[in-house]
Amino acid sequence: MDGRQKEHYTQRQDTSAVRHRKTCKANEGSECLSQPSNETSNGANKRIPKREGHLDSPSKDDHVPVYTLVLVLVLSVCTRFYKITEPPHVCWDETHFGKMGSYYINRTFFFDVHPPLGKMLIGLAGYLTGYDGTFPFIKPGDKYEHHSYWGMRAFCAALGSCLPPFAFLIVLELSHSTPAALIAASLLIFDTGCITLSQYILLDPILMFFIMGSVLCMVRFNTQRLRPFGFSWWFWLLLTGFCLSGSLGVKFVGLFVILLVGINTAFDLWRLLGDLSLSLVDFGKHLLARVFGLIMLPLFLYTTIFAVHFVVLNRSGPGDGFFSSSFQSRLIGNNLHNASMPEYLAYGSVITVKNLRIAGGYLHSHWHLYPEGVGAHQQQVTGYLHKDYNNLWLVKRPDNSDDLTGPPELVRHGDIIRLEHKETTRNLHSHFHEAPLTKKHLQVTGYGINGSGDMNDLWQVEVCGGKKGDPVKVLRSKVRFLHRSTGCVLCSSGKTLPKWGWEQVEVTCSPYVKETPSTQWNIEDLINPKLPNISLSVLKPTFLEILWESHIVMIRGNSGLKPKDNEMNSKPWHWPINYQGLRFSGVNETEYRVYLLGNPVIWWLNLLSLALFVLMLTVAFLAKQRGVKMEGMRKVHCHTLMEGGGMLLLGWLLHYLPFYIMGRILYYHHYFPAMLFSSMLTGTTCLWGGSISNIDLTLEFQFSISACFSFYLFHPLSYGMRGPLAHDPASSMAGLRWMESWEF
């Protein structure tokens, strides 16, 4: 046993020694704990002394944390399941995630910016409880009527009910203190924000369940460090990997808890490397075990989630247009599935043209014009993400003939063509006017009458990687359209147009001629009765190809989530101070109102505890550096403060600070994973100060009463309210609107 192991071992002895001294009435400083016995020669299997309140302990005190844990679980279930079916209409993001659960039941393919596990579990919960996937989930406020929605809400509430017990076990493991663990659990039990998030069809309770599960398994695995490669050691290691895959499988912010576990593992391996009693062969075994349990297993499970996702969603749906033509060819009901069409592009063909940029859209036009002051007042040309008749274009010769009478002539690399919009008969056109959003690009419009136009309608076809005379292959050729008059290339910028452009994708003419996915297109659909057809089954992609493409689409979709006109964008600095909540349901006095807002007493207490913890941590490090001697419980709590509390502080930082550098739109509920860590840190912070054992019960009582009473005051925010608003003295929330930014 090296010096650091001895120090940790001695500290754990000190915890039990204080309790044991009271029983044996030994003199202060006497050795009351028997030394560990039956040590093996390599120190791998040592009997670890039991600590107070540990669930594995055979002492009479064991029933105390067990009974307390049962109480925590009962209170958590009661607060989450109370009025679970109210209101009986769609609330907030149930519009999205309830609809996606329906898609899984109907096996209809869709696109979402998050990985699929959370939506799959919601759909499974609905299916198992009698929901048939027919409710449309069109908008918030729609009545569920006869549809069985309670199962999906109950599933989310069940996972949300696990958060306080998980917090109790984590803090108990880190602090060895039942009162500290109970404080942390109480803060989550009585937080109105956590209750609200847990009662609806949302991804948040599922995500937080896996995050807290990952942390719990990690700290339990850390306690097995003196029993390596035993059953419990492997069990908690593999269960940590399982929970990590679940976290990432619900949302990409699950990467934050993966980073937390990774940092903890790196420090653990560094400690093992410094243990001179451990051979390099044994260290290699530790390293490989962690690589398997924390990297390979989570990756395998995460990949399996997507494999199931692709198998279940095998029918064409609203998400087709976000993906490539080859991806769409695997979807039943898509026009490319088991289809046949001409192999090469010819004049006189009616085609759809799809941009190769992920979510770049189909080349599209409609009767609407660009507004005054936005380039020329001509017909809009955009990128549209869905199949539509307005995506059809007719390929014509530069002299404006469409070659309907003679034999078909193929379009080849270097040919000059016109593209006439099938519905409006206007030509694809560009000129020296600035594009609407991308100011260094040129505007692209629809111009002319019945196919007649001018020289600005001419485009040269270039097959990427081809040479003059190469034919254009349907689906397989990457094609660029070079504007003859200006020298720019047709481009999908990926930017979303304002409402006057129907929030479709901006199409421009880029002066930068370098080949990029934004300037590359492929011919997806082709109608020409004069050409022979071939089967498109050879285009179906492999699993790894669709896995990679789906991740690129999700990542770009996330980065493209920008605030819309007049849409409120929450700021990260708002969140810890509980500056502003979020409306889940209802606005006026006659509606059933639910408002997502954390219990202000709990949130402000957490904020105070964060500051206090940083101060105490600084004092503890300074005292240690100056050689101040601490004995007994003071030494144990100082160790807990620096190690256990430090891990929770790191978890809070990792789940909070990254939002400051995110370019996407942010919402208040993004803070709740970080809030879990700050609540546990509050429980741990309460251990510090003087002879803490004398004031544990007092603190526990005060914190629990404060959390419970503030919950009583603010519970209508979670469970719903009707009648007067908070500014009315007759309101149930009268006098509780402590900040002007709260909107209830």
PDB file of C-alpha atoms in Angstrom, residues 39-260:
ATOM      1  CA  GLU A  39      -4.115  -9.050   3.274  1.00  0.00           C
ATOM      2  CA  THR A  40      -2.815 -10.713   0.187  1.00  0.00           C
ATOM      3  CA  SER A  41       0.801 -10.328  -0.776  1.00  0.00           C
ATOM      4  CA  ASN A  42       0.037  -7.936  -3.633  1.00  0.00           C
ATOM      5  CA  GLY A  43      -2.543  -5.908  -1.721  1.00  0.00           C
ATOM      6  CA  ALA A  44      -5.279  -6.564  -4.263  1.00  0.00           C
ATOM      7  CA  ASN A  45      -7.906  -7.909  -1.873  1.00  0.00           C
ATOM      8  CA  LYS A  46      -8.045  -6.097   1.462  1.00  0.00           C
ATOM      9  CA  ARG A  47     -10.887  -6.060   3.864  1.00  0.00           C
ATOM     10  CA  ILE A  48     -12.040  -2.464   4.023  1.00  0.00           C
ATOM     11  CA  PRO A  49     -13.362  -1.151   7.333  1.00  0.00           C
ATOM     12  CA  LYS A  50     -17.018  -0.163   7.197  1.00  0.00           C
ATOM     13  CA  ARG A  51     -17.991   3.449   7.530  1.00  0.00           C
ATOM     14  CA  GLU A  52     -20.951   4.968   9.256  1.00  0.00           C
ATOM     15  CA  GLY A  53     -24.108   4.920   7.216  1.00  0.00           C
ATOM     16  CA  HIS A  54     -22.777   2.710   4.431  1.00  0.00           C
ATOM     17  CA  LEU A  55     -25.391   0.427   2.946  1.00  0.00           C
ATOM     18  CA  ASP A  56     -23.017  -2.567   2.991  1.00  0.00           C
ATOM     19  CA  SER A  57     -22.301  -2.283   6.696  1.00  0.00           C
ATOM     20  CA  PRO A  58     -23.640  -5.026   9.015  1.00  0.00           C
ATOM     21  CA  SER A  59     -23.943  -2.645  11.955  1.00  0.00           C
ATOM     22  CA  LYS A  60     -27.212  -1.703  13.629  1.00  0.00           C
ATOM     23  CA  ASP A  61     -26.996   1.742  12.069  1.00  0.00           C
ATOM     24  CA  ASP A  62     -27.438   0.321   8.551  1.00  0.00           C
ATOM     25  CA  HIS A  63     -31.222   0.504   8.642  1.00  0.00           C
ATOM     26  CA  VAL A  64     -31.002   4.291   9.098  1.00  0.00           C
ATOM     27  CA  PRO A  65     -29.794   5.167   5.554  1.00  0.00           C
ATOM     28  CA  VAL A  66     -31.905   2.348   4.074  1.00  0.00           C
ATOM     29  CA  TYR A  67     -35.072   3.688   5.688  1.00  0.00           C
ATOM     30  CA  THR A  68     -34.053   7.210   4.717  1.00  0.00           C
ATOM     31  CA  LEU A  69     -33.495   6.101   1.128  1.00  0.00           C
ATOM     32  CA  VAL A  70     -36.956   4.518   1.052  1.00  0.00           C
ATOM     33  CA  LEU A  71     -38.434   7.766   2.386  1.00  0.00           C
ATOM     34  CA  VAL A  72     -36.602   9.738  -0.300  1.00  0.00           C
ATOM     35  CA  LEU A  73     -37.906   7.400  -3.000  1.00  0.00           C
ATOM     36  CA  VAL A  74     -41.501   7.569  -1.754  1.00  0.00           C
ATOM     37  CA  LEU A  75     -41.474  11.374  -1.582  1.00  0.00           C
ATOM     38  CA  SER A  76     -39.885  11.572  -5.012  1.00  0.00           C
ATOM     39  CA  VAL A  77     -42.481   9.288  -6.602  1.00  0.00           C
ATOM     40  CA  CYS A  78     -45.351  11.131  -4.937  1.00  0.00           C
ATOM     41  CA  THR A  79     -44.195  14.580  -6.063  1.00  0.00           C
ATOM     42  CA  ARG A  80     -43.569  13.413  -9.654  1.00  0.00           C
ATOM     43  CA  PHE A  81     -46.725  11.348 -10.190  1.00  0.00           C
ATOM     44  CA  TYR A  82     -49.171  13.736  -8.533  1.00  0.00           C
ATOM     45  CA  LYS A  83     -51.610  15.021 -11.213  1.00  0.00           C
ATOM     46  CA  ILE A  84     -49.544  13.293 -13.906  1.00  0.00           C
ATOM     47  CA  THR A  85     -52.430  13.409 -16.400  1.00  0.00           C
ATOM     48  CA  GLU A  86     -53.005  17.147 -15.929  1.00  0.00           C
ATOM     49  CA  PRO A  87     -53.389  19.091 -18.093  1.00  0.00           C
ATOM     50  CA  PRO A  88     -54.984  16.714 -20.654  1.00  0.00           C
ATOM     51  CA  HIS A  89     -53.511  18.605 -23.581  1.00  0.00           C
ATOM     52  CA  VAL A  90     -50.155  19.019 -25.309  1.00  0.00           C
ATOM     53  CA  CYS A  91     -47.670  21.107 -23.314  1.00  0.00           C
ATOM     54  CA  TRP A  92     -44.555  22.806 -24.723  1.00  0.00           C
ATOM     55  CA  ASP A  93     -42.111  20.342 -26.354  1.00  0.00           C
ATOM     56  CA  GLU A  94     -44.512  17.427 -26.070  1.00  0.00           C
ATOM     57  CA  THR A  95     -45.395  18.679 -29.555  1.00  0.00           C
ATOM     58  CA  HIS A  96     -42.034  17.393 -30.791  1.00  0.00           C
ATOM     59  CA  PHE A  97     -41.154  14.398 -28.647  1.00  0.00           C
ATOM     60  CA  GLY A  98     -44.668  12.976 -28.437  1.00  0.00           C
ATOM     61  CA  LYS A  99     -44.881  13.202 -32.232  1.00  0.00           C
ATOM     62  CA  MET A 100     -41.498  11.478 -32.563  1.00  0.00           C
ATOM     63  CA  GLY A 101     -42.693   8.703 -30.271  1.00  0.00           C
ATOM     64  CA  SER A 102     -45.617   8.290 -32.679  1.00  0.00           C
ATOM     65  CA  TYR A 103     -43.199   8.065 -35.591  1.00  0.00           C
ATOM     66  CA  TYR A 104     -41.473   5.094 -33.946  1.00  0.00           C
ATOM     67  CA  ILE A 105     -44.796   3.335 -33.407  1.00  0.00           C
ATOM     68  CA  ASN A 106     -45.687   3.946 -37.073  1.00  0.00           C
ATOM     69  CA  ARG A 107     -42.094   3.210 -38.233  1.00  0.00           C
ATOM     70  CA  THR A 108     -41.991   6.534 -40.098  1.00  0.00           C
ATOM     71  CA  PHE A 109     -38.604   8.121 -40.708  1.00  0.00           C
ATOM     72  CA  PHE A 110     -38.032  11.627 -39.306  1.00  0.00           C
ATOM     73  CA  PHE A 111     -35.160  13.976 -38.551  1.00  0.00           C
ATOM     74  CA  ASP A 112     -34.171  15.356 -35.171  1.00  0.00           C
ATOM     75  CA  VAL A 113     -31.040  17.102 -33.923  1.00  0.00           C
ATOM     76  CA  HIS A 114     -30.696  14.676 -30.977  1.00  0.00           C
ATOM     77  CA  PRO A 115     -29.648  10.987 -30.981  1.00  0.00           C
ATOM     78  CA  PRO A 116     -32.584   8.572 -30.976  1.00  0.00           C
ATOM     79  CA  LEU A 117     -32.565   6.734 -27.626  1.00  0.00           C
ATOM     80  CA  GLY A 118     -34.872   9.102 -25.715  1.00  0.00           C
ATOM     81  CA  LYS A 119     -37.505   9.195 -28.451  1.00  0.00           C
ATOM     82  CA  MET A 120     -37.320   5.407 -28.896  1.00  0.00           C
ATOM     83  CA  LEU A 121     -37.964   4.878 -25.185  1.00  0.00           C
ATOM     84  CA  ILE A 122     -40.877   7.338 -25.254  1.00  0.00           C
ATOM     85  CA  GLY A 123     -42.377   5.524 -28.238  1.00  0.00           C
ATOM     86  CA  LEU A 124     -41.868   2.151 -26.520  1.00  0.00           C
ATOM     87  CA  ALA A 125     -43.527   3.412 -23.323  1.00  0.00           C
ATOM     88  CA  GLY A 126     -46.496   4.670 -25.335  1.00  0.00           C
ATOM     89  CA  TYR A 127     -46.797   1.415 -27.272  1.00  0.00           C
ATOM     90  CA  LEU A 128     -46.695  -0.722 -24.102  1.00  0.00           C
ATOM     91  CA  THR A 129     -49.411   1.388 -22.437  1.00  0.00           C
ATOM     92  CA  GLY A 130     -51.882   1.306 -25.301  1.00  0.00           C
ATOM     93  CA  TYR A 131     -51.026   4.389 -27.350  1.00  0.00           C
ATOM     94  CA  ASP A 132     -51.531   3.654 -31.044  1.00  0.00           C
ATOM     95  CA  GLY A 133     -49.437   6.489 -32.526  1.00  0.00           C
ATOM     96  CA  THR A 134     -52.355   8.281 -34.201  1.00  0.00           C
ATOM     97  CA  PHE A 135     -52.425  11.551 -32.226  1.00  0.00           C
ATOM     98  CA  PRO A 136     -50.966  14.292 -34.490  1.00  0.00           C
ATOM     99  CA  PHE A 137     -49.213  16.474 -31.834  1.00  0.00           C
ATOM    100  CA  ILE A 138     -49.706  19.538 -34.022  1.00  0.00           C
ATOM    101  CA  LYS A 139     -49.377  22.344 -31.485  1.00  0.00           C
ATOM    102  CA  PRO A 140     -49.400  23.035 -27.711  1.00  0.00           C
ATOM    103  CA  GLY A 141     -52.906  23.134 -26.312  1.00  0.00           C
ATOM    104  CA  ASP A 142     -54.342  20.354 -28.503  1.00  0.00           C
ATOM    105  CA  LYS A 143     -56.576  18.053 -26.425  1.00  0.00           C
ATOM    106  CA  TYR A 144     -55.522  14.431 -26.091  1.00  0.00           C
ATOM    107  CA  GLU A 145     -59.179  13.347 -25.824  1.00  0.00           C
ATOM    108  CA  HIS A 146     -59.411   9.520 -26.057  1.00  0.00           C
ATOM    109  CA  HIS A 147     -55.721   8.955 -26.841  1.00  0.00           C
ATOM    110  CA  SER A 148     -53.635   7.122 -24.234  1.00  0.00           C
ATOM    111  CA  TYR A 149     -50.887   9.607 -23.413  1.00  0.00           C
ATOM    112  CA  TRP A 150     -50.437   8.867 -19.714  1.00  0.00           C
ATOM    113  CA  GLY A 151     -47.941   6.035 -20.279  1.00  0.00           C
ATOM    114  CA  MET A 152     -45.397   8.299 -21.961  1.00  0.00           C
ATOM    115  CA  ARG A 153     -45.729  10.888 -19.198  1.00  0.00           C
ATOM    116  CA  ALA A 154     -45.531   8.184 -16.522  1.00  0.00           C
ATOM    117  CA  PHE A 155     -42.342   6.784 -18.042  1.00  0.00           C
ATOM    118  CA  CYS A 156     -40.662  10.190 -17.899  1.00  0.00           C
ATOM    119  CA  ALA A 157     -41.956  10.726 -14.345  1.00  0.00           C
ATOM    120  CA  ALA A 158     -40.585   7.333 -13.269  1.00  0.00           C
ATOM    121  CA  LEU A 159     -37.094   8.212 -14.485  1.00  0.00           C
ATOM    122  CA  GLY A 160     -37.395  11.680 -12.938  1.00  0.00           C
ATOM    123  CA  SER A 161     -38.341  10.022  -9.629  1.00  0.00           C
ATOM    124  CA  CYS A 162     -34.939   8.291  -9.573  1.00  0.00           C
ATOM    125  CA  LEU A 163     -32.980  11.554  -9.451  1.00  0.00           C
ATOM    126  CA  PRO A 164     -33.347  12.309  -5.686  1.00  0.00           C
ATOM    127  CA  PRO A 165     -32.466   8.709  -4.654  1.00  0.00           C
ATOM    128  CA  PHE A 166     -29.460   8.809  -6.970  1.00  0.00           C
ATOM    129  CA  ALA A 167     -28.386  12.122  -5.421  1.00  0.00           C
ATOM    130  CA  PHE A 168     -28.812  10.617  -1.939  1.00  0.00           C
ATOM    131  CA  LEU A 169     -26.587   7.643  -2.767  1.00  0.00           C
ATOM    132  CA  ILE A 170     -23.938   9.750  -4.516  1.00  0.00           C
ATOM    133  CA  VAL A 171     -23.580  12.225  -1.644  1.00  0.00           C
ATOM    134  CA  LEU A 172     -23.690   9.388   0.903  1.00  0.00           C
ATOM    135  CA  GLU A 173     -20.849   7.681  -0.938  1.00  0.00           C
ATOM    136  CA  LEU A 174     -18.791  10.866  -1.202  1.00  0.00           C
ATOM    137  CA  SER A 175     -19.434  12.359   2.255  1.00  0.00           C
ATOM    138  CA  HIS A 176     -20.168   9.283   4.412  1.00  0.00           C
ATOM    139  CA  SER A 177     -22.920  11.410   5.960  1.00  0.00           C
ATOM    140  CA  THR A 178     -26.620  10.541   5.931  1.00  0.00           C
ATOM    141  CA  PRO A 179     -27.694  14.126   6.820  1.00  0.00           C
ATOM    142  CA  ALA A 180     -25.658  15.550   3.928  1.00  0.00           C
ATOM    143  CA  ALA A 181     -27.163  12.983   1.564  1.00  0.00           C
ATOM    144  CA  LEU A 182     -30.671  13.766   2.800  1.00  0.00           C
ATOM    145  CA  ILE A 183     -30.128  17.492   2.282  1.00  0.00           C
ATOM    146  CA  ALA A 184     -29.059  16.921  -1.333  1.00  0.00           C
ATOM    147  CA  ALA A 185     -32.039  14.647  -1.981  1.00  0.00           C
ATOM    148  CA  SER A 186     -34.470  17.100  -0.358  1.00  0.00           C
ATOM    149  CA  LEU A 187     -33.326  19.906  -2.634  1.00  0.00           C
ATOM    150  CA  LEU A 188     -34.251  17.798  -5.675  1.00  0.00           C
ATOM    151  CA  ILE A 189     -37.457  16.358  -4.220  1.00  0.00           C
ATOM    152  CA  PHE A 190     -38.914  19.792  -3.541  1.00  0.00           C
ATOM    153  CA  ASP A 191     -37.587  21.652  -6.567  1.00  0.00           C
ATOM    154  CA  THR A 192     -40.524  22.779  -8.674  1.00  0.00           C
ATOM    155  CA  GLY A 193     -38.402  22.905 -11.814  1.00  0.00           C
ATOM    156  CA  CYS A 194     -37.268  19.278 -11.559  1.00  0.00           C
ATOM    157  CA  ILE A 195     -40.843  18.197 -10.888  1.00  0.00           C
ATOM    158  CA  THR A 196     -42.178  20.065 -13.931  1.00  0.00           C
ATOM    159  CA  LEU A 197     -39.550  18.643 -16.279  1.00  0.00           C
ATOM    160  CA  SER A 198     -40.277  15.121 -15.014  1.00  0.00           C
ATOM    161  CA  GLN A 199     -44.036  15.216 -15.590  1.00  0.00           C
ATOM    162  CA  TYR A 200     -44.189  15.695 -19.352  1.00  0.00           C
ATOM    163  CA  ILE A 201     -43.149  13.863 -22.513  1.00  0.00           C
ATOM    164  CA  LEU A 202     -39.634  15.314 -22.722  1.00  0.00           C
ATOM    165  CA  LEU A 203     -36.058  14.132 -23.150  1.00  0.00           C
ATOM    166  CA  ASP A 204     -34.784  15.944 -20.049  1.00  0.00           C
ATOM    167  CA  PRO A 205     -35.780  13.406 -17.347  1.00  0.00           C
ATOM    168  CA  ILE A 206     -34.349  10.586 -19.483  1.00  0.00           C
ATOM    169  CA  LEU A 207     -31.094  12.485 -20.004  1.00  0.00           C
ATOM    170  CA  MET A 208     -30.745  13.385 -16.310  1.00  0.00           C
ATOM    171  CA  PHE A 209     -31.488   9.780 -15.302  1.00  0.00           C
ATOM    172  CA  PHE A 210     -28.517   8.520 -17.317  1.00  0.00           C
ATOM    173  CA  ILE A 211     -26.263  11.394 -16.184  1.00  0.00           C
ATOM    174  CA  MET A 212     -26.955  10.718 -12.512  1.00  0.00           C
ATOM    175  CA  GLY A 213     -26.698   6.983 -13.111  1.00  0.00           C
ATOM    176  CA  SER A 214     -23.258   7.491 -14.660  1.00  0.00           C
ATOM    177  CA  VAL A 215     -22.052   9.535 -11.678  1.00  0.00           C
ATOM    178  CA  LEU A 216     -23.458   7.059  -9.149  1.00  0.00           C
ATOM    179  CA  CYS A 217     -21.828   4.101 -10.872  1.00  0.00           C
ATOM    180  CA  MET A 218     -18.557   6.008 -11.115  1.00  0.00           C
ATOM    181  CA  VAL A 219     -18.372   6.787  -7.388  1.00  0.00           C
ATOM    182  CA  ARG A 220     -19.403   3.229  -6.512  1.00  0.00           C
ATOM    183  CA  PHE A 221     -16.660   1.921  -8.798  1.00  0.00           C
ATOM    184  CA  ASN A 222     -14.161   4.196  -7.046  1.00  0.00           C
ATOM    185  CA  THR A 223     -14.971   2.514  -3.719  1.00  0.00           C
ATOM    186  CA  GLN A 224     -13.929  -0.822  -5.204  1.00  0.00           C
ATOM    187  CA  ARG A 225     -10.365   0.303  -5.931  1.00  0.00           C
ATOM    188  CA  LEU A 226      -8.907  -1.950  -3.212  1.00  0.00           C
ATOM    189  CA  ARG A 227     -10.794  -4.971  -4.617  1.00  0.00           C
ATOM    190  CA  PRO A 228      -9.777  -4.851  -8.301  1.00  0.00           C
ATOM    191  CA  PHE A 229     -11.206  -7.329 -10.812  1.00  0.00           C
ATOM    192  CA  GLY A 230     -13.781  -8.690  -8.386  1.00  0.00           C
ATOM    193  CA  PHE A 231     -17.450  -9.058  -9.292  1.00  0.00           C
ATOM    194  CA  SER A 232     -18.488  -5.701  -7.787  1.00  0.00           C
ATOM    195  CA  TRP A 233     -15.537  -3.963  -9.443  1.00  0.00           C
ATOM    196  CA  TRP A 234     -16.557  -5.247 -12.891  1.00  0.00           C
ATOM    197  CA  PHE A 235     -20.249  -4.682 -12.227  1.00  0.00           C
ATOM    198  CA  TRP A 236     -19.890  -0.974 -11.459  1.00  0.00           C
ATOM    199  CA  LEU A 237     -17.341  -0.432 -14.238  1.00  0.00           C
ATOM    200  CA  LEU A 238     -19.589  -1.939 -16.909  1.00  0.00           C
ATOM    201  CA  LEU A 239     -22.688  -0.261 -15.515  1.00  0.00           C
ATOM    202  CA  THR A 240     -20.865   3.077 -15.758  1.00  0.00           C
ATOM    203  CA  GLY A 241     -20.202   2.403 -19.437  1.00  0.00           C
ATOM    204  CA  PHE A 242     -23.850   1.438 -19.951  1.00  0.00           C
ATOM    205  CA  CYS A 243     -25.088   4.707 -18.427  1.00  0.00           C
ATOM    206  CA  LEU A 244     -22.572   6.741 -20.436  1.00  0.00           C
ATOM    207  CA  SER A 245     -23.912   5.277 -23.677  1.00  0.00           C
ATOM    208  CA  GLY A 246     -27.427   6.142 -22.513  1.00  0.00           C
ATOM    209  CA  SER A 247     -26.459   9.740 -21.754  1.00  0.00           C
ATOM    210  CA  LEU A 248     -24.965  10.269 -25.195  1.00  0.00           C
ATOM    211  CA  GLY A 249     -27.789   8.314 -26.821  1.00  0.00           C
ATOM    212  CA  VAL A 250     -30.368  10.825 -25.566  1.00  0.00           C
ATOM    213  CA  LYS A 251     -28.593  14.142 -26.225  1.00  0.00           C
ATOM    214  CA  PHE A 252     -25.131  15.209 -27.279  1.00  0.00           C
ATOM    215  CA  VAL A 253     -24.729  17.088 -23.982  1.00  0.00           C
ATOM    216  CA  GLY A 254     -24.183  13.612 -22.561  1.00  0.00           C
ATOM    217  CA  LEU A 255     -20.602  14.226 -23.696  1.00  0.00           C
ATOM    218  CA  PHE A 256     -20.155  16.393 -20.595  1.00  0.00           C
ATOM    219  CA  VAL A 257     -20.659  13.512 -18.154  1.00  0.00           C
ATOM    220  CA  ILE A 258     -18.439  11.344 -20.378  1.00  0.00           C
ATOM    221  CA  LEU A 259     -15.745  13.990 -19.953  1.00  0.00           C
ATOM    222  CA  LEU A 260     -16.288  13.977 -16.168  1.00  0.00           C
TER     223      LEU A 260
END
